[in-house]
Short mmCIF file of C-alpha atoms and ligand atoms in Angstrom, two decimals:
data_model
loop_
_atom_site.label_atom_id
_atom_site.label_comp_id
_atom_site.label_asym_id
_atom_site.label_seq_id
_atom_site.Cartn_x
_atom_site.Cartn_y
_atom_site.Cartn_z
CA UNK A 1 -58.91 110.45 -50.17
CA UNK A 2 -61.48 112.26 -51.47
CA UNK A 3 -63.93 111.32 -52.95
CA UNK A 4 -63.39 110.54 -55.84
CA UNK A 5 -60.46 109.20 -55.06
CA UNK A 6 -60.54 107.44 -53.70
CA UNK A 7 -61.98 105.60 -54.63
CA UNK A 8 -59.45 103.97 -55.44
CA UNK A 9 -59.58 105.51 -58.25
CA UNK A 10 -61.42 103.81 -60.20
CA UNK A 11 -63.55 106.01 -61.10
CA UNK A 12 -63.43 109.18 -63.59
CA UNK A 13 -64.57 112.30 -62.72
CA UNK A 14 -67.30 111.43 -60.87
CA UNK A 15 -70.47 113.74 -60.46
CA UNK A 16 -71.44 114.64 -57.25
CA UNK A 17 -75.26 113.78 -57.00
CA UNK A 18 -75.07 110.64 -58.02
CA UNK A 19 -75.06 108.15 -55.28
CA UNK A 20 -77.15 105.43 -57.46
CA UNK A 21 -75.39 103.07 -59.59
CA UNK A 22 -76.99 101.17 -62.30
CA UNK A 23 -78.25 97.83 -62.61
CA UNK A 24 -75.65 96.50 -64.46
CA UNK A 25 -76.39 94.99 -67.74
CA UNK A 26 -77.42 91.06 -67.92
CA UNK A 27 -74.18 89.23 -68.79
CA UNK A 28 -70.93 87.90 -67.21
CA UNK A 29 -68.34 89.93 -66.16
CA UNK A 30 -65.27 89.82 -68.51
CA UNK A 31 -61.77 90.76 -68.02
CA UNK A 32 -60.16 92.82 -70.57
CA UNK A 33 -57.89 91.16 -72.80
CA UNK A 34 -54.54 92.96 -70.93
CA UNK A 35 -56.44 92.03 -67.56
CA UNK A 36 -56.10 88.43 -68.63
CA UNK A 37 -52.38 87.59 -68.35
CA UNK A 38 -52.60 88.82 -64.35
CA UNK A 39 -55.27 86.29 -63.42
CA UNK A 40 -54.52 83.13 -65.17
CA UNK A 41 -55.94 80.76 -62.43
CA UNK A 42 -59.78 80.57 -63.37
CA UNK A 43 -60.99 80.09 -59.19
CA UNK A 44 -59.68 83.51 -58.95
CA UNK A 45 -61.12 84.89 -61.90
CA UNK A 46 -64.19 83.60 -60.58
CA UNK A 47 -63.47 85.09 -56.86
CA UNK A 48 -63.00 89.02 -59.05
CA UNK A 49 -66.26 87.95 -60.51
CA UNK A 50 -67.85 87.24 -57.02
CA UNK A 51 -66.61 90.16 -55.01
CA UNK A 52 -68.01 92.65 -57.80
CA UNK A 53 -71.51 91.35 -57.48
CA UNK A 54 -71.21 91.25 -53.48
CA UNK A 55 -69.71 94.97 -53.62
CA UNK A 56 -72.20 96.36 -55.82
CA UNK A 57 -74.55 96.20 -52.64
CA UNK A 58 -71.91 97.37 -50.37
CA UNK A 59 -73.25 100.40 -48.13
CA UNK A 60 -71.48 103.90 -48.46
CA UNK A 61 -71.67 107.07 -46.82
CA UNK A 62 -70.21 109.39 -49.27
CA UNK A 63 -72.07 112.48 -47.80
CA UNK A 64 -69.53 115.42 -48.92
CA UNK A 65 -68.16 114.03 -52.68
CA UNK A 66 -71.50 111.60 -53.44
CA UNK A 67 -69.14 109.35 -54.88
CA UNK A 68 -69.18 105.69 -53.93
CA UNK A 69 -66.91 103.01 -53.55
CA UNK A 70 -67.92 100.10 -52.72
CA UNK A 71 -65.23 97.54 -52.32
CA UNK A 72 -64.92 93.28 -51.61
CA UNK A 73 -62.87 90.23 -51.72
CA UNK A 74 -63.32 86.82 -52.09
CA UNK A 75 -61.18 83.85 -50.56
CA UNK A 76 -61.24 80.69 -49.06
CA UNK A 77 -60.90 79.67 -45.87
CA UNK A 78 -60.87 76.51 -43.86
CA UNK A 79 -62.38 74.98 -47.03
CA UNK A 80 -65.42 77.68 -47.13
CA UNK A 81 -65.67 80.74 -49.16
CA UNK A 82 -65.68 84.06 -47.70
CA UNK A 83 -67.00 87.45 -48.89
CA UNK A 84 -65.69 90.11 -47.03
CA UNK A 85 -67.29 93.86 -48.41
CA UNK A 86 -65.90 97.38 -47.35
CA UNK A 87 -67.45 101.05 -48.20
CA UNK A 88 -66.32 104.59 -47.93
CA UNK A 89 -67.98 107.11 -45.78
CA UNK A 90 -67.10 110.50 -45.15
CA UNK A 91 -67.61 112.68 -42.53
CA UNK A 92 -66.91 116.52 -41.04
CA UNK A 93 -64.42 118.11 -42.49
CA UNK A 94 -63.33 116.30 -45.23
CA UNK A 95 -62.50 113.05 -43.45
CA UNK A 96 -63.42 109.37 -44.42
CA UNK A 97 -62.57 105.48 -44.37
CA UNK A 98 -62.11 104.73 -47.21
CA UNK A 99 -63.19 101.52 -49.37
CA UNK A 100 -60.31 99.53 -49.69
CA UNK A 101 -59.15 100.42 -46.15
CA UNK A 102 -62.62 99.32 -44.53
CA UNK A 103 -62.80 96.37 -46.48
CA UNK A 104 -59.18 94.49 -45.34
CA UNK A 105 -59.93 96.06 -41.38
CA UNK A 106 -63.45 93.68 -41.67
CA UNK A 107 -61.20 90.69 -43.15
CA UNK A 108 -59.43 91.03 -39.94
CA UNK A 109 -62.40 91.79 -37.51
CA UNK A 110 -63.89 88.57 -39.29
CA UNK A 111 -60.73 86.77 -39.31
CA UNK A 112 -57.63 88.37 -37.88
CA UNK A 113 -54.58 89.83 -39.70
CA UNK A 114 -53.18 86.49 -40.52
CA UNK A 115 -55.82 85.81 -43.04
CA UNK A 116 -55.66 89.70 -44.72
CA UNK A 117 -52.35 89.12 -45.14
CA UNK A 118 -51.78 85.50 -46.32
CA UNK A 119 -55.74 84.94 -47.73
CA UNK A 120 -56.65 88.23 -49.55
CA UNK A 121 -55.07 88.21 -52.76
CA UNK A 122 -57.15 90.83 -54.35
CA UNK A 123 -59.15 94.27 -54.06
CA UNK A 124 -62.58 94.13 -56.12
CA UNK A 125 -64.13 97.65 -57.02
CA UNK A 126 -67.60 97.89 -58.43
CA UNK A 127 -67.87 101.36 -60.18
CA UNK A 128 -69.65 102.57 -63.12
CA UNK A 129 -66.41 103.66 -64.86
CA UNK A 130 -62.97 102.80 -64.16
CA UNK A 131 -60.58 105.89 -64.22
CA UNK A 132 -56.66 105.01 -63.95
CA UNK A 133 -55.96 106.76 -60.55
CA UNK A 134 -54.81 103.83 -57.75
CA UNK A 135 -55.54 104.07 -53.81
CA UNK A 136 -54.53 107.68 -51.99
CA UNK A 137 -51.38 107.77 -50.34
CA UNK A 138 -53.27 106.53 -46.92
CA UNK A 139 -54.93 103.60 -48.41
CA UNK A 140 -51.32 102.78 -50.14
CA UNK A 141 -49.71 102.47 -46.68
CA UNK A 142 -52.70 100.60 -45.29
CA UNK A 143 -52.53 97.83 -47.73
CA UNK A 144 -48.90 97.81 -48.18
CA UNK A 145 -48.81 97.33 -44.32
CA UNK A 146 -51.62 94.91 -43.78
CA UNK A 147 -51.63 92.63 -47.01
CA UNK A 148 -49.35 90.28 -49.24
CA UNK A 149 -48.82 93.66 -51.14
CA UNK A 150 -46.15 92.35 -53.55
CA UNK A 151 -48.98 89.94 -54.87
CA UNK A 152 -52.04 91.56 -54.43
CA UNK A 153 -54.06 92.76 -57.12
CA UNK A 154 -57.05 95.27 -57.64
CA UNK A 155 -60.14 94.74 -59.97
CA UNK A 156 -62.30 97.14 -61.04
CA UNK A 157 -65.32 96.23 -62.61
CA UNK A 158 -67.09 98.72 -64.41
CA UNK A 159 -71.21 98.07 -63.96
CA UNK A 160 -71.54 100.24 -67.66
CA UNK A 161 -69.98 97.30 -69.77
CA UNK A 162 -69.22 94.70 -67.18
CA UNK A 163 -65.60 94.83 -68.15
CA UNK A 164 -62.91 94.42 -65.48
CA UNK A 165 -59.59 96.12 -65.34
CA UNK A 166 -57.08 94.27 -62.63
CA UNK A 167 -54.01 95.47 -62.18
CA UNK A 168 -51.27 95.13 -59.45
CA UNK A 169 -51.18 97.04 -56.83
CA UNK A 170 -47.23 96.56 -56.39
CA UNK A 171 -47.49 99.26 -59.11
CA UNK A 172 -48.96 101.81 -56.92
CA UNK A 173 -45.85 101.77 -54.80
CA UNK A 174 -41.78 102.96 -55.52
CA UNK A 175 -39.49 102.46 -52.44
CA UNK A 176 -37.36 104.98 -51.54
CA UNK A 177 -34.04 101.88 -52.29
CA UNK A 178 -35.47 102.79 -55.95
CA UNK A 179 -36.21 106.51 -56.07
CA UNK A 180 -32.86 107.90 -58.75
CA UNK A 181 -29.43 108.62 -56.66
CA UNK A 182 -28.20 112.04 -58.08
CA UNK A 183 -25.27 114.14 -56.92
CA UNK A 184 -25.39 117.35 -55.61
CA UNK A 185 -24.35 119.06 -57.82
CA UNK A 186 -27.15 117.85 -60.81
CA UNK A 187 -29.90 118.86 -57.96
CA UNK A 188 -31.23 121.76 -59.69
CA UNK A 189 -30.98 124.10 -56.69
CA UNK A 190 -27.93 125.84 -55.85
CA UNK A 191 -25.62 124.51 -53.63
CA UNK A 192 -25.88 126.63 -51.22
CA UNK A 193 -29.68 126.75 -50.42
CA UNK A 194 -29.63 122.42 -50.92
CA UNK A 195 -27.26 122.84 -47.78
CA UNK A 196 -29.32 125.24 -45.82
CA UNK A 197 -32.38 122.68 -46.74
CA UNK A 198 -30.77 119.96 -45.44
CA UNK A 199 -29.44 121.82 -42.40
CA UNK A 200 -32.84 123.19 -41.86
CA UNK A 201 -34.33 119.50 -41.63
CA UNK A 202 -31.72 117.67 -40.03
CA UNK A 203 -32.17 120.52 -37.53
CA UNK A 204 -35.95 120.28 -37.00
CA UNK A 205 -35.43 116.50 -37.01
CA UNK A 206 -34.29 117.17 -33.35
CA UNK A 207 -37.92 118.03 -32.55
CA UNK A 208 -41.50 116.93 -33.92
CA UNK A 209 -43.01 114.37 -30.96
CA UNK A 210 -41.32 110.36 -31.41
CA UNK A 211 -43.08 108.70 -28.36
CA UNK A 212 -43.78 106.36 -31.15
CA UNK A 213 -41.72 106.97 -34.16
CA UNK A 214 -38.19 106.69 -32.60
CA UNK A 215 -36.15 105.39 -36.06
CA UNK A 216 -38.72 105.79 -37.90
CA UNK A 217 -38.61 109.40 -37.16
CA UNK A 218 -38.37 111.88 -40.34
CA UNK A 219 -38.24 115.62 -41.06
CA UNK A 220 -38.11 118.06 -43.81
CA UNK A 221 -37.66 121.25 -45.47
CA UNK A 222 -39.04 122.83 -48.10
CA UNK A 223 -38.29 126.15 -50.53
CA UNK A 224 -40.67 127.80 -52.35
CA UNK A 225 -40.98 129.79 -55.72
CA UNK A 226 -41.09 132.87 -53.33
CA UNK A 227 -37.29 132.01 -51.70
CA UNK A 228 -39.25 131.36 -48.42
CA UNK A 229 -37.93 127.98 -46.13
CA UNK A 230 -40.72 125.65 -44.35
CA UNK A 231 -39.64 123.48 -42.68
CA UNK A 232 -41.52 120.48 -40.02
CA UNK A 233 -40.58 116.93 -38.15
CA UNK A 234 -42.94 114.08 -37.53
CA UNK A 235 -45.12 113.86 -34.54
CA UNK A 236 -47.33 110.42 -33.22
CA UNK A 237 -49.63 111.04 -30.89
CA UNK A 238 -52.44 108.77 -28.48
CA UNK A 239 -54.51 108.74 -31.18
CA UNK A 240 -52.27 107.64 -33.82
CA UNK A 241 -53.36 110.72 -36.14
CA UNK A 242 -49.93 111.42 -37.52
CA UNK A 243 -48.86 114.69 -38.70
CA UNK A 244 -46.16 113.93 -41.16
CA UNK A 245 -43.34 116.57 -42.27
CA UNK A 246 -44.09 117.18 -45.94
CA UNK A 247 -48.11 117.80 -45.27
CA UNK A 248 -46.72 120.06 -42.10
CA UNK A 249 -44.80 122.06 -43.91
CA UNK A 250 -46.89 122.50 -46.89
CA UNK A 251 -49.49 123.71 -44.21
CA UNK A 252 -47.49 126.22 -43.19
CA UNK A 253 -46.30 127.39 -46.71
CA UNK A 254 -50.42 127.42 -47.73
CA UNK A 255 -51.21 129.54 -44.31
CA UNK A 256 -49.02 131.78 -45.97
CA UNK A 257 -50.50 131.32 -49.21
CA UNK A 258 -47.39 130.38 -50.62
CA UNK A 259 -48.24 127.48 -52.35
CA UNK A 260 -45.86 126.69 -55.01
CA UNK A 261 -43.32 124.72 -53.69
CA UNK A 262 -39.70 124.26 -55.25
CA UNK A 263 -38.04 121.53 -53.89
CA UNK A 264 -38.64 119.40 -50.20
CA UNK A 265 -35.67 117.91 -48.53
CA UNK A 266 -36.62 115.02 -46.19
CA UNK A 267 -34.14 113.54 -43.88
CA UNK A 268 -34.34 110.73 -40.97
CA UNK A 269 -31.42 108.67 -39.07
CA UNK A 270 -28.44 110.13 -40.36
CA UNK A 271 -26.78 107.40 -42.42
CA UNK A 272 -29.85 106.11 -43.83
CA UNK A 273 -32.30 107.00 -46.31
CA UNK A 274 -35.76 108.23 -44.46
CA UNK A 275 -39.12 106.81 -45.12
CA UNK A 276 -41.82 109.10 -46.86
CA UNK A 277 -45.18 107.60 -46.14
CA UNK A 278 -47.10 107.65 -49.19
CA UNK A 279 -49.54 109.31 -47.51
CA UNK A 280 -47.04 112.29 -47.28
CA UNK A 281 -46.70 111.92 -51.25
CA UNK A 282 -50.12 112.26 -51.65
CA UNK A 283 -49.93 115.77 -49.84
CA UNK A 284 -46.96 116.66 -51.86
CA UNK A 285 -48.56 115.44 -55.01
CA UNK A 286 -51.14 117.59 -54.43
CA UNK A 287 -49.14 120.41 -54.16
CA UNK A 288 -47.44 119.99 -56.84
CA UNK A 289 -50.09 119.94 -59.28
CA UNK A 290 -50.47 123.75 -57.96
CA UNK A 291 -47.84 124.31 -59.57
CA UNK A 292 -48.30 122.75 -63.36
CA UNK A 293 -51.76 124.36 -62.84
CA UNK A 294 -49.72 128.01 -63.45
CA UNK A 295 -46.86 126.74 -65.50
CA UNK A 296 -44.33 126.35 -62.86
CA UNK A 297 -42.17 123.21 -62.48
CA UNK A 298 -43.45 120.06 -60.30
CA UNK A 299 -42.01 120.34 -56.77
CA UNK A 300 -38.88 117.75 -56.81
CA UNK A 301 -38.45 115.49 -53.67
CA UNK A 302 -34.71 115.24 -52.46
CA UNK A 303 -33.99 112.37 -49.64
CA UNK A 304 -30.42 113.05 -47.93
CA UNK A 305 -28.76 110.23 -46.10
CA UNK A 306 -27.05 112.88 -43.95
CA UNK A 307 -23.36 112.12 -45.63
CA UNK A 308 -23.87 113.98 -48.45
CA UNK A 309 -26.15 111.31 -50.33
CA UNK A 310 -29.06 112.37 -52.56
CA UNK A 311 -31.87 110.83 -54.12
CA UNK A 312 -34.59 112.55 -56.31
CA UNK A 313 -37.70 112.15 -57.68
CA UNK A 314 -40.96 114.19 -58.11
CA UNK A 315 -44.09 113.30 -56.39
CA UNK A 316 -45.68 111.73 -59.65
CA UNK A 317 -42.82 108.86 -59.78
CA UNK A 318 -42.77 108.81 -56.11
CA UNK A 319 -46.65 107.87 -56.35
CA UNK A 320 -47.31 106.53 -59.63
CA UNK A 321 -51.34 107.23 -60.52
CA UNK A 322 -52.24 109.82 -57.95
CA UNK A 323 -55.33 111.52 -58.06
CA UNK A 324 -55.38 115.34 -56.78
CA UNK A 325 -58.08 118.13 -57.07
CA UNK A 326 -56.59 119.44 -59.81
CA UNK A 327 -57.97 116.36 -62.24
CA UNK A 328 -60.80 116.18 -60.51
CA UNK A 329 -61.94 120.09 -59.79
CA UNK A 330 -59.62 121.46 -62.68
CA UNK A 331 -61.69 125.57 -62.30
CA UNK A 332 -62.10 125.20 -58.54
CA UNK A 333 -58.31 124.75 -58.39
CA UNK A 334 -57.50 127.66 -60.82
CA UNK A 335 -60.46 129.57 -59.49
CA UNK A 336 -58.88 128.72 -55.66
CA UNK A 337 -55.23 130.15 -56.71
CA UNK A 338 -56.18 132.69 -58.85
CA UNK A 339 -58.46 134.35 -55.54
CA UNK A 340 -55.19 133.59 -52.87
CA UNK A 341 -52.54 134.99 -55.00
CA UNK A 342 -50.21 136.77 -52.76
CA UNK A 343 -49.37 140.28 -53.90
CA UNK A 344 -48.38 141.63 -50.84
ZN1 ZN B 401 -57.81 105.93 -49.56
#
């Protein structure tokens, strides 16, 4: 994520500089009143409350956005109760760990993955003011791998007004099972260039690197407002630093500086309907608010089964309160495409 974003997104626009939070005022911490219904038991209420005093001291790095997040959890185990803290830090390029990621990999240094994924049943942020975004794409597939993610829930608690907002985080995710099934011929692309698409990834599907991947192995292709194809497959590598096929091709479109993006066909093992990391919706998201920033439509997202199946979505609905540089850097986006426009 990015900054800001990360942060899980709790935050609103954030302004770079300010690394201090506030002393938060004297008082409890109080759920808001449609924040109540989603933590009826009162120990965990009390847990929330815990973690977002513990995470207000948790250490951060944020060195390139200034933005914080500082991130805990509370449980109990083997009749004690632990407080486990996690916080961003950014470095180089821009990279970072984020919040929420660093906090469930020290539940299981501390305690092994067992206990993140059967004794963490929430995701405390302490921010000064909650903003509606959820994790990035990354921290999605982190938790969704790691945790009890069809129960787990995420608190923010805003140090302005001690209010906390908790949520679930099963609503930061949409399985592919439940992205819309359209037919072809609705797909609002001729026929024609939806079948060179698909061609064109199940055909770079035959490379990309898999000495990890094997099923899980995906590929796609992508047309742009310009009529121009990118296409790119999967590759793993030692270092497990995946380069997945939508933020591949979307490189290669941007090297280009074509950056408006159509429509993205992704395909895997024909007969079945591929996986698309939600990291690789974040990059798409992103993309795709390049093109509502000049009044073009958003980029759809077309999954092919290989037997003449189709699904489609768009990468808002395919990663329900995303954050991109666009909210966050609105003139610096315009400012960005406005100075790469392609005339030639
Ligand atoms: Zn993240």
């Amino acid at each position: 994520m990015k900054r800001r974003t990360l942060l899980a997104g709790l935050a609103t626009l954030p302004i770079a500089g300010r690394a201090a939070v506030q002393t938060p005022p004297n008082g409890p911490w109080k759920l808001t009143p449609e924040s109540d219904s989603l933590v009826p038991d009162a120990k965990l209420r009390d847990q929330i409350f815990k973690a977002l005093d513990a995470a207000k001291n948790s250490g951060t790095d944020p060195a390139i956005s200034h933005f914080p997040v500082r991130a805990a959890t509370v449980f109990e185990l083997d009749g004690a109760e632990r407080t486990v803290l996690g916080g961003n830090t950014e470095y180089a390029i821009p990279e970072a760990i984020h919040g929420e990621s660093s906090m469930l990999n020290h539940v299981t240094a501390l305690y092994g993955p067992e206990v993140t994924r059967t004794k963490v049943r929430f995701v405390a942020f302490y921010t000064q003011k909650c903003g509606g975004s959820g994790s990035c794409g990354d921290c999605r597939d982190y938790q969704l791998a790691a945790t009890d993610h069809e129960n787990l829930l995420i608190a923010c608690g805003q140090a302005s007004d001690h209010t906390v907002r908790v949520t679930r985080f099963r609503d930061q995710l949409v399985f592919e099972r439940d992205f819309p099934g359209i037919d072809a011929a609705k797909i609002p692309i001729e026929k024609s260039l939806l079948d060179q698409l698909v061609a064109s990834a199940r055909q770079a599907r035959e490379g990309g690197v898999t000495l990890f991947t094997s099923s899980r192995h995906t590929a796609a292709a992508g047309v742009s407002f310009s009529g121009k194809i990118y296409r790119a497959a999967g590759a793993d590598d030692a270092a497990f630093h995946y380069r997945y096929p939508i933020g591949g091709l979307l490189q290669l479109a941007a090297t280009e500086r074509d950056y408006f993006l159509r429509a993205i066909v992704v395909v895997g093992e024909k007969g079945q309907w591929p996986v698309v990391n939600y990291r690789d919706r974040q990059y798409g998201f992103e993309a795709s608010t390049f093109n509502e920033k000049v009044g073009k439509p958003s980029a759809v997202l077309i999954l092919s089964d290989g037997r003449g199946n189709f699904k489609m979505t768009t990468f808002a609905e395919a990663l329900p309160r995303a954050f991109s540089t666009a909210q966050f850097m609105p003139q610096a986006v315009a400012d960005f495409l406005a100075s790469h426009a392609k005339n030639d």
